[in-house]
């Protein structure tokens, strides 16, 4: 893929930053009928507000003239934008409704990045973003992600050495895949670098509302800067099938982003926007009640899976403060991580290998497993850990 070719000015930085095995291949191999899938960040159906959405839908469709079935504004319907703006603490004019999180990233890429530009990205990185960069035939500069998110010192060193990215992409809260979060102080430092060197930060934040331990990091550094596009979505909270998200844009980029959107699909579904707006504004507390149930469920499942993995003695596991994934590391360096995935599949467990996530040298991502627990019961998570232990034992 062109976007993974080394940048002309600093070729040695990303020679090892390559696409994962099978990257982009959607073909599924035969699986055991009783396989436990820990693959994707899928919210559990039990914590989605299905009854409330049904009631909101009925109210929306009962309105005279059925306005929800008509065209609407490119920026999104006012009621939804106003609710989002109030929750994010920004002016409503800065909110642009999108068809989910990835659409928001695509708009950010097409608004900011010129063909062939250099873009600094998380290392390891969420693979779907690299596909988005294909829209601009961009070059990538990987920046290590550690226990406190994107390594701002490493980024600063690259900038001092002459790297000039037009954008920096990061998942600041519950990073996918590593689950680390960027502290508020480091967010300020990132924004200071963006303003000094003239790049735009793409802050991809789909897991922010799923925090089940501790206090959330502040969005103020992002929202107070005209060098940040903050991307979010209702995918993980209200349901992926809604295909509804938003971006908070700097004022200077609003005209370009809106003009771009008007040349694409014009606007997101008026009907879906109206239903979600009715849900959120009809009962001021419904969103936080939904989040409360989801956070409690995911906390229980995260700890159950982590405890079972730790008990096997084969994995080093840290429970994150939120999100939908664990990122355990194999403790035995003699275990072949790629073979383990095949052995686990034979045992009836499917997961994303660490090597699925493009990464550069020194991250050790290939020694990790990304395990999703959102839509899997506690009982099956414990069974999945037992099957993974048996898969490791095959090599020992």
mmCIF file of N, CA and C in Angstrom, residues 218-315:
data_model
loop_
_atom_site.group_PDB
_atom_site.id
_atom_site.type_symbol
_atom_site.label_atom_id
_atom_site.label_comp_id
_atom_site.label_asym_id
_atom_site.label_seq_id
_atom_site.Cartn_x
_atom_site.Cartn_y
_atom_site.Cartn_z
ATOM 1 N N UNK A 218 -9.497 15.519 30.810
ATOM 2 C CA UNK A 218 -10.189 16.715 30.346
ATOM 3 C C UNK A 218 -10.154 16.843 28.822
ATOM 4 N N UNK A 219 -11.266 17.325 28.270
ATOM 5 C CA UNK A 219 -11.324 17.666 26.849
ATOM 6 C C UNK A 219 -10.936 19.117 26.591
ATOM 7 N N UNK A 220 -10.760 19.901 27.636
ATOM 8 C CA UNK A 220 -10.500 21.326 27.471
ATOM 9 C C UNK A 220 -9.281 21.629 26.602
ATOM 10 N N UNK A 221 -8.149 20.921 26.774
ATOM 11 C CA UNK A 221 -7.020 21.222 25.890
ATOM 12 C C UNK A 221 -7.355 21.053 24.409
ATOM 13 N N UNK A 222 -8.187 20.080 24.086
ATOM 14 C CA UNK A 222 -8.575 19.862 22.690
ATOM 15 C C UNK A 222 -9.547 20.937 22.216
ATOM 16 N N UNK A 223 -10.519 21.251 23.039
ATOM 17 C CA UNK A 223 -11.574 22.173 22.613
ATOM 18 C C UNK A 223 -11.126 23.629 22.601
ATOM 19 N N UNK A 224 -10.081 23.950 23.363
ATOM 20 C CA UNK A 224 -9.608 25.329 23.410
ATOM 21 C C UNK A 224 -8.624 25.660 22.297
ATOM 22 N N UNK A 225 -8.307 24.697 21.465
ATOM 23 C CA UNK A 225 -7.320 24.914 20.407
ATOM 24 C C UNK A 225 -7.975 24.908 19.035
ATOM 25 N N UNK A 226 -7.426 25.696 18.123
ATOM 26 C CA UNK A 226 -7.903 25.655 16.742
ATOM 27 C C UNK A 226 -7.044 24.717 15.897
ATOM 28 N N UNK A 227 -6.342 23.793 16.586
ATOM 29 C CA UNK A 227 -5.511 22.800 15.901
ATOM 30 C C UNK A 227 -5.931 21.373 16.256
ATOM 31 N N UNK A 228 -7.178 21.180 16.674
ATOM 32 C CA UNK A 228 -7.658 19.845 17.042
ATOM 33 C C UNK A 228 -9.019 19.593 16.426
ATOM 34 N N UNK A 229 -9.179 18.423 15.833
ATOM 35 C CA UNK A 229 -10.493 17.913 15.443
ATOM 36 C C UNK A 229 -10.803 16.746 16.365
ATOM 37 N N UNK A 230 -11.854 16.901 17.170
ATOM 38 C CA UNK A 230 -12.244 15.856 18.123
ATOM 39 C C UNK A 230 -13.344 15.013 17.501
ATOM 40 N N UNK A 231 -13.115 13.708 17.407
ATOM 41 C CA UNK A 231 -14.019 12.775 16.715
ATOM 42 C C UNK A 231 -14.674 11.861 17.742
ATOM 43 N N UNK A 232 -16.013 11.741 17.671
ATOM 44 C CA UNK A 232 -16.708 10.853 18.593
ATOM 45 C C UNK A 232 -17.896 10.211 17.882
ATOM 46 N N UNK A 233 -18.561 9.292 18.569
ATOM 47 C CA UNK A 233 -19.611 8.503 17.939
ATOM 48 C C UNK A 233 -20.548 7.930 18.992
ATOM 49 N N UNK A 234 -21.772 7.644 18.574
ATOM 50 C CA UNK A 234 -22.722 6.930 19.436
ATOM 51 C C UNK A 234 -22.603 5.411 19.255
ATOM 52 N N UNK A 235 -21.643 4.967 18.466
ATOM 53 C CA UNK A 235 -21.520 3.548 18.126
ATOM 54 C C UNK A 235 -21.404 2.658 19.353
ATOM 55 N N UNK A 236 -20.550 3.037 20.295
ATOM 56 C CA UNK A 236 -20.274 2.174 21.446
ATOM 57 C C UNK A 236 -21.269 2.367 22.581
ATOM 58 N N UNK A 237 -22.124 3.401 22.491
ATOM 59 C CA UNK A 237 -23.029 3.712 23.594
ATOM 60 C C UNK A 237 -24.491 3.444 23.264
ATOM 61 N N UNK A 238 -24.933 3.852 22.074
ATOM 62 C CA UNK A 238 -26.331 3.654 21.685
ATOM 63 C C UNK A 238 -26.512 2.561 20.642
ATOM 64 N N UNK A 239 -25.443 2.193 19.943
ATOM 65 C CA UNK A 239 -25.539 1.094 18.990
ATOM 66 C C UNK A 239 -24.861 1.387 17.665
ATOM 67 N N UNK A 240 -24.031 0.461 17.166
ATOM 68 C CA UNK A 240 -23.324 0.672 15.899
ATOM 69 C C UNK A 240 -24.256 0.829 14.703
ATOM 70 N N UNK A 241 -25.416 0.170 14.741
ATOM 71 C CA UNK A 241 -26.315 0.200 13.596
ATOM 72 C C UNK A 241 -26.916 1.564 13.325
ATOM 73 N N UNK A 242 -26.841 2.472 14.294
ATOM 74 C CA UNK A 242 -27.362 3.816 14.070
ATOM 75 C C UNK A 242 -26.507 4.589 13.077
ATOM 76 N N UNK A 243 -25.219 4.231 12.989
ATOM 77 C CA UNK A 243 -24.280 4.931 12.113
ATOM 78 C C UNK A 243 -24.368 6.435 12.334
ATOM 79 N N UNK A 244 -24.112 6.860 13.560
ATOM 80 C CA UNK A 244 -24.261 8.266 13.907
ATOM 81 C C UNK A 244 -23.115 8.695 14.824
ATOM 82 N N UNK A 245 -22.451 9.766 14.443
ATOM 83 C CA UNK A 245 -21.370 10.312 15.241
ATOM 84 C C UNK A 245 -21.257 11.803 15.004
ATOM 85 N N UNK A 246 -20.127 12.373 15.410
ATOM 86 C CA UNK A 246 -19.932 13.808 15.218
ATOM 87 C C UNK A 246 -18.462 14.163 15.312
ATOM 88 N N UNK A 247 -18.132 15.335 14.798
ATOM 89 C CA UNK A 247 -16.808 15.923 14.997
ATOM 90 C C UNK A 247 -16.997 17.318 15.575
ATOM 91 N N UNK A 248 -16.073 17.692 16.467
ATOM 92 C CA UNK A 248 -15.985 19.070 16.940
ATOM 93 C C UNK A 248 -14.824 19.708 16.195
ATOM 94 N N UNK A 249 -15.139 20.709 15.392
ATOM 95 C CA UNK A 249 -14.161 21.323 14.496
ATOM 96 C C UNK A 249 -13.646 22.647 15.055
ATOM 97 N N UNK A 250 -12.395 22.991 14.768
ATOM 98 C CA UNK A 250 -11.960 24.371 15.021
ATOM 99 C C UNK A 250 -12.749 25.308 14.112
ATOM 100 N N UNK A 251 -12.998 26.503 14.578
ATOM 101 C CA UNK A 251 -13.795 27.442 13.785
ATOM 102 C C UNK A 251 -13.222 27.646 12.386
ATOM 103 N N UNK A 252 -11.901 27.681 12.273
ATOM 104 C CA UNK A 252 -11.286 27.975 10.978
ATOM 105 C C UNK A 252 -11.500 26.863 9.949
ATOM 106 N N UNK A 253 -11.814 25.650 10.410
ATOM 107 C CA UNK A 253 -11.997 24.525 9.495
ATOM 108 C C UNK A 253 -13.460 24.225 9.195
ATOM 109 N N UNK A 254 -14.382 24.913 9.873
ATOM 110 C CA UNK A 254 -15.804 24.629 9.678
ATOM 111 C C UNK A 254 -16.239 24.812 8.228
ATOM 112 N N UNK A 255 -15.932 25.935 7.578
ATOM 113 C CA UNK A 255 -16.396 26.105 6.197
ATOM 114 C C UNK A 255 -15.904 25.011 5.249
ATOM 115 N N UNK A 256 -14.635 24.627 5.366
ATOM 116 C CA UNK A 256 -14.091 23.600 4.476
ATOM 117 C C UNK A 256 -14.740 22.244 4.733
ATOM 118 N N UNK A 257 -14.927 21.891 6.014
ATOM 119 C CA UNK A 257 -15.510 20.589 6.336
ATOM 120 C C UNK A 257 -16.967 20.509 5.894
ATOM 121 N N UNK A 258 -17.714 21.576 6.101
ATOM 122 C CA UNK A 258 -19.118 21.577 5.697
ATOM 123 C C UNK A 258 -19.234 21.541 4.172
ATOM 124 N N UNK A 259 -18.385 22.291 3.490
ATOM 125 C CA UNK A 259 -18.409 22.270 2.024
ATOM 126 C C UNK A 259 -18.057 20.882 1.502
ATOM 127 N N UNK A 260 -17.077 20.244 2.126
ATOM 128 C CA UNK A 260 -16.714 18.874 1.735
ATOM 129 C C UNK A 260 -17.899 17.937 1.926
ATOM 130 N N UNK A 261 -18.544 18.024 3.084
ATOM 131 C CA UNK A 261 -19.672 17.132 3.373
ATOM 132 C C UNK A 261 -20.813 17.355 2.382
ATOM 133 N N UNK A 262 -21.047 18.588 2.011
ATOM 134 C CA UNK A 262 -22.135 18.885 1.074
ATOM 135 C C UNK A 262 -21.877 18.295 -0.306
ATOM 136 N N UNK A 263 -20.617 18.000 -0.596
ATOM 137 C CA UNK A 263 -20.255 17.396 -1.881
ATOM 138 C C UNK A 263 -20.217 15.870 -1.805
ATOM 139 N N UNK A 264 -20.464 15.323 -0.614
ATOM 140 C CA UNK A 264 -20.476 13.869 -0.452
ATOM 141 C C UNK A 264 -21.928 13.381 -0.420
ATOM 142 N N UNK A 265 -22.433 13.099 0.774
ATOM 143 C CA UNK A 265 -23.799 12.580 0.894
ATOM 144 C C UNK A 265 -24.762 13.633 1.426
ATOM 145 N N UNK A 266 -24.342 14.879 1.485
ATOM 146 C CA UNK A 266 -25.156 16.022 1.891
ATOM 147 C C UNK A 266 -25.389 16.068 3.397
ATOM 148 N N UNK A 267 -25.946 15.015 3.977
ATOM 149 C CA UNK A 267 -26.148 15.015 5.429
ATOM 150 C C UNK A 267 -26.459 13.595 5.903
ATOM 151 N N UNK A 268 -26.322 13.386 7.204
ATOM 152 C CA UNK A 268 -26.677 12.100 7.802
ATOM 153 C C UNK A 268 -28.196 11.947 7.823
ATOM 154 N N UNK A 269 -28.652 10.713 8.001
ATOM 155 C CA UNK A 269 -30.087 10.426 7.999
ATOM 156 C C UNK A 269 -30.846 11.364 8.943
ATOM 157 N N UNK A 270 -31.785 12.129 8.374
ATOM 158 C CA UNK A 270 -32.624 12.999 9.195
ATOM 159 C C UNK A 270 -33.407 12.176 10.208
ATOM 160 N N UNK A 271 -33.882 11.023 9.768
ATOM 161 C CA UNK A 271 -34.699 10.183 10.630
ATOM 162 C C UNK A 271 -33.904 9.676 11.841
ATOM 163 N N UNK A 272 -32.715 9.136 11.605
ATOM 164 C CA UNK A 272 -31.903 8.623 12.710
ATOM 165 C C UNK A 272 -31.514 9.758 13.646
ATOM 166 N N UNK A 273 -31.128 10.893 13.087
ATOM 167 C CA UNK A 273 -30.797 12.041 13.935
ATOM 168 C C UNK A 273 -31.988 12.434 14.813
ATOM 169 N N UNK A 274 -33.173 12.472 14.204
ATOM 170 C CA UNK A 274 -34.358 12.886 14.946
ATOM 171 C C UNK A 274 -34.694 11.924 16.072
ATOM 172 N N UNK A 275 -34.556 10.626 15.810
ATOM 173 C CA UNK A 275 -34.850 9.630 16.838
ATOM 174 C C UNK A 275 -33.866 9.754 18.003
ATOM 175 N N UNK A 276 -32.575 9.873 17.688
ATOM 176 C CA UNK A 276 -31.573 9.980 18.750
ATOM 177 C C UNK A 276 -31.746 11.283 19.519
ATOM 178 N N UNK A 277 -32.030 12.363 18.814
ATOM 179 C CA UNK A 277 -32.266 13.634 19.499
ATOM 180 C C UNK A 277 -33.482 13.551 20.421
ATOM 181 N N UNK A 278 -34.525 12.886 19.953
ATOM 182 C CA UNK A 278 -35.726 12.708 20.784
ATOM 183 C C UNK A 278 -35.401 11.872 22.017
ATOM 184 N N UNK A 279 -34.632 10.825 21.835
ATOM 185 C CA UNK A 279 -34.217 9.989 22.965
ATOM 186 C C UNK A 279 -33.458 10.818 23.998
ATOM 187 N N UNK A 280 -32.479 11.599 23.541
ATOM 188 C CA UNK A 280 -31.574 12.299 24.446
ATOM 189 C C UNK A 280 -32.206 13.510 25.105
ATOM 190 N N UNK A 281 -33.110 14.185 24.400
ATOM 191 C CA UNK A 281 -33.708 15.400 24.945
ATOM 192 C C UNK A 281 -35.054 15.142 25.610
ATOM 193 N N UNK A 282 -35.706 14.042 25.252
ATOM 194 C CA UNK A 282 -37.002 13.736 25.854
ATOM 195 C C UNK A 282 -36.897 13.349 27.308
ATOM 196 N N UNK A 283 -35.752 12.770 27.675
ATOM 197 C CA UNK A 283 -35.487 12.380 29.064
ATOM 198 C C UNK A 283 -34.042 12.764 29.346
ATOM 199 N N UNK A 284 -33.847 13.839 30.068
ATOM 200 C CA UNK A 284 -32.509 14.405 30.244
ATOM 201 C C UNK A 284 -31.514 13.425 30.864
ATOM 202 N N UNK A 285 -31.997 12.425 31.590
ATOM 203 C CA UNK A 285 -31.077 11.517 32.267
ATOM 204 C C UNK A 285 -30.849 10.190 31.577
ATOM 205 N N UNK A 286 -31.491 9.978 30.433
ATOM 206 C CA UNK A 286 -31.456 8.651 29.834
ATOM 207 C C UNK A 286 -30.052 8.248 29.403
ATOM 208 N N UNK A 287 -29.280 9.163 28.850
ATOM 209 C CA UNK A 287 -27.948 8.803 28.360
ATOM 210 C C UNK A 287 -27.049 8.355 29.498
ATOM 211 N N UNK A 288 -27.086 9.077 30.599
ATOM 212 C CA UNK A 288 -26.242 8.702 31.734
ATOM 213 C C UNK A 288 -26.718 7.392 32.376
ATOM 214 N N UNK A 289 -28.015 7.128 32.329
ATOM 215 C CA UNK A 289 -28.493 5.828 32.833
ATOM 216 C C UNK A 289 -27.994 4.692 31.940
ATOM 217 N N UNK A 290 -28.037 4.891 30.634
ATOM 218 C CA UNK A 290 -27.512 3.888 29.707
ATOM 219 C C UNK A 290 -26.031 3.652 29.973
ATOM 220 N N UNK A 291 -25.288 4.743 30.136
ATOM 221 C CA UNK A 291 -23.853 4.623 30.390
ATOM 222 C C UNK A 291 -23.586 3.929 31.725
ATOM 223 N N UNK A 292 -24.389 4.215 32.723
ATOM 224 C CA UNK A 292 -24.195 3.582 34.022
ATOM 225 C C UNK A 292 -24.301 2.075 33.946
ATOM 226 N N UNK A 293 -25.320 1.588 33.242
ATOM 227 C CA UNK A 293 -25.466 0.146 33.079
ATOM 228 C C UNK A 293 -24.339 -0.461 32.280
ATOM 229 N N UNK A 294 -23.923 0.223 31.217
ATOM 230 C CA UNK A 294 -22.845 -0.295 30.382
ATOM 231 C C UNK A 294 -21.532 -0.342 31.149
ATOM 232 N N UNK A 295 -21.218 0.706 31.862
ATOM 233 C CA UNK A 295 -19.955 0.750 32.602
ATOM 234 C C UNK A 295 -19.887 -0.353 33.649
ATOM 235 N N UNK A 296 -20.978 -0.575 34.363
ATOM 236 C CA UNK A 296 -20.988 -1.624 35.385
ATOM 237 C C UNK A 296 -20.779 -2.996 34.757
ATOM 238 N N UNK A 297 -21.445 -3.248 33.644
ATOM 239 C CA UNK A 297 -21.328 -4.544 32.975
ATOM 240 C C UNK A 297 -19.913 -4.763 32.457
ATOM 241 N N UNK A 298 -19.358 -3.766 31.792
ATOM 242 C CA UNK A 298 -18.026 -3.932 31.198
ATOM 243 C C UNK A 298 -16.944 -4.016 32.266
ATOM 244 N N UNK A 299 -17.131 -3.337 33.386
ATOM 245 C CA UNK A 299 -16.172 -3.464 34.489
ATOM 246 C C UNK A 299 -16.142 -4.895 35.001
ATOM 247 N N UNK A 300 -17.314 -5.477 35.203
ATOM 248 C CA UNK A 300 -17.384 -6.860 35.691
ATOM 249 C C UNK A 300 -16.733 -7.809 34.710
ATOM 250 N N UNK A 301 -17.009 -7.632 33.432
ATOM 251 C CA UNK A 301 -16.463 -8.548 32.425
ATOM 252 C C UNK A 301 -14.954 -8.375 32.262
ATOM 253 N N UNK A 302 -14.481 -7.141 32.314
ATOM 254 C CA UNK A 302 -13.044 -6.910 32.195
ATOM 255 C C UNK A 302 -12.289 -7.594 33.322
ATOM 256 N N UNK A 303 -12.790 -7.464 34.538
ATOM 257 C CA UNK A 303 -12.112 -8.072 35.682
ATOM 258 C C UNK A 303 -12.217 -9.598 35.637
ATOM 259 N N UNK A 304 -13.342 -10.115 35.221
ATOM 260 C CA UNK A 304 -13.490 -11.572 35.148
ATOM 261 C C UNK A 304 -12.491 -12.174 34.169
ATOM 262 N N UNK A 305 -12.371 -11.562 32.993
ATOM 263 C CA UNK A 305 -11.436 -12.079 31.997
ATOM 264 C C UNK A 305 -9.995 -11.903 32.458
ATOM 265 N N UNK A 306 -9.686 -10.752 33.019
ATOM 266 C CA UNK A 306 -8.322 -10.500 33.491
ATOM 267 C C UNK A 306 -7.926 -11.469 34.597
ATOM 268 N N UNK A 307 -8.821 -11.708 35.537
ATOM 269 C CA UNK A 307 -8.516 -12.625 36.638
ATOM 270 C C UNK A 307 -8.271 -14.037 36.120
ATOM 271 N N UNK A 308 -9.092 -14.468 35.172
ATOM 272 C CA UNK A 308 -8.945 -15.821 34.634
ATOM 273 C C UNK A 308 -7.644 -15.955 33.849
ATOM 274 N N UNK A 309 -7.281 -14.938 33.086
ATOM 275 C CA UNK A 309 -6.026 -14.982 32.335
ATOM 276 C C UNK A 309 -4.825 -14.982 33.277
ATOM 277 N N UNK A 310 -4.874 -14.132 34.291
ATOM 278 C CA UNK A 310 -3.760 -14.055 35.246
ATOM 279 C C UNK A 310 -3.570 -15.367 35.988
ATOM 280 N N UNK A 311 -4.672 -16.028 36.314
ATOM 281 C CA UNK A 311 -4.597 -17.281 37.056
ATOM 282 C C UNK A 311 -3.895 -18.365 36.263
ATOM 283 N N UNK A 312 -3.921 -18.283 34.950
ATOM 284 C CA UNK A 312 -3.256 -19.302 34.125
ATOM 285 C C UNK A 312 -1.743 -19.220 34.218
ATOM 286 N N UNK A 313 -1.219 -18.041 34.553
ATOM 287 C CA UNK A 313 0.224 -17.847 34.638
ATOM 288 C C UNK A 313 0.892 -17.584 33.306
ATOM 289 N N UNK A 314 0.129 -17.525 32.238
ATOM 290 C CA UNK A 314 0.707 -17.364 30.906
ATOM 291 C C UNK A 314 0.656 -15.926 30.403
ATOM 292 N N UNK A 315 -0.056 -15.058 31.108
ATOM 293 C CA UNK A 315 -0.278 -13.713 30.600
ATOM 294 C C UNK A 315 -0.037 -12.668 31.682
#
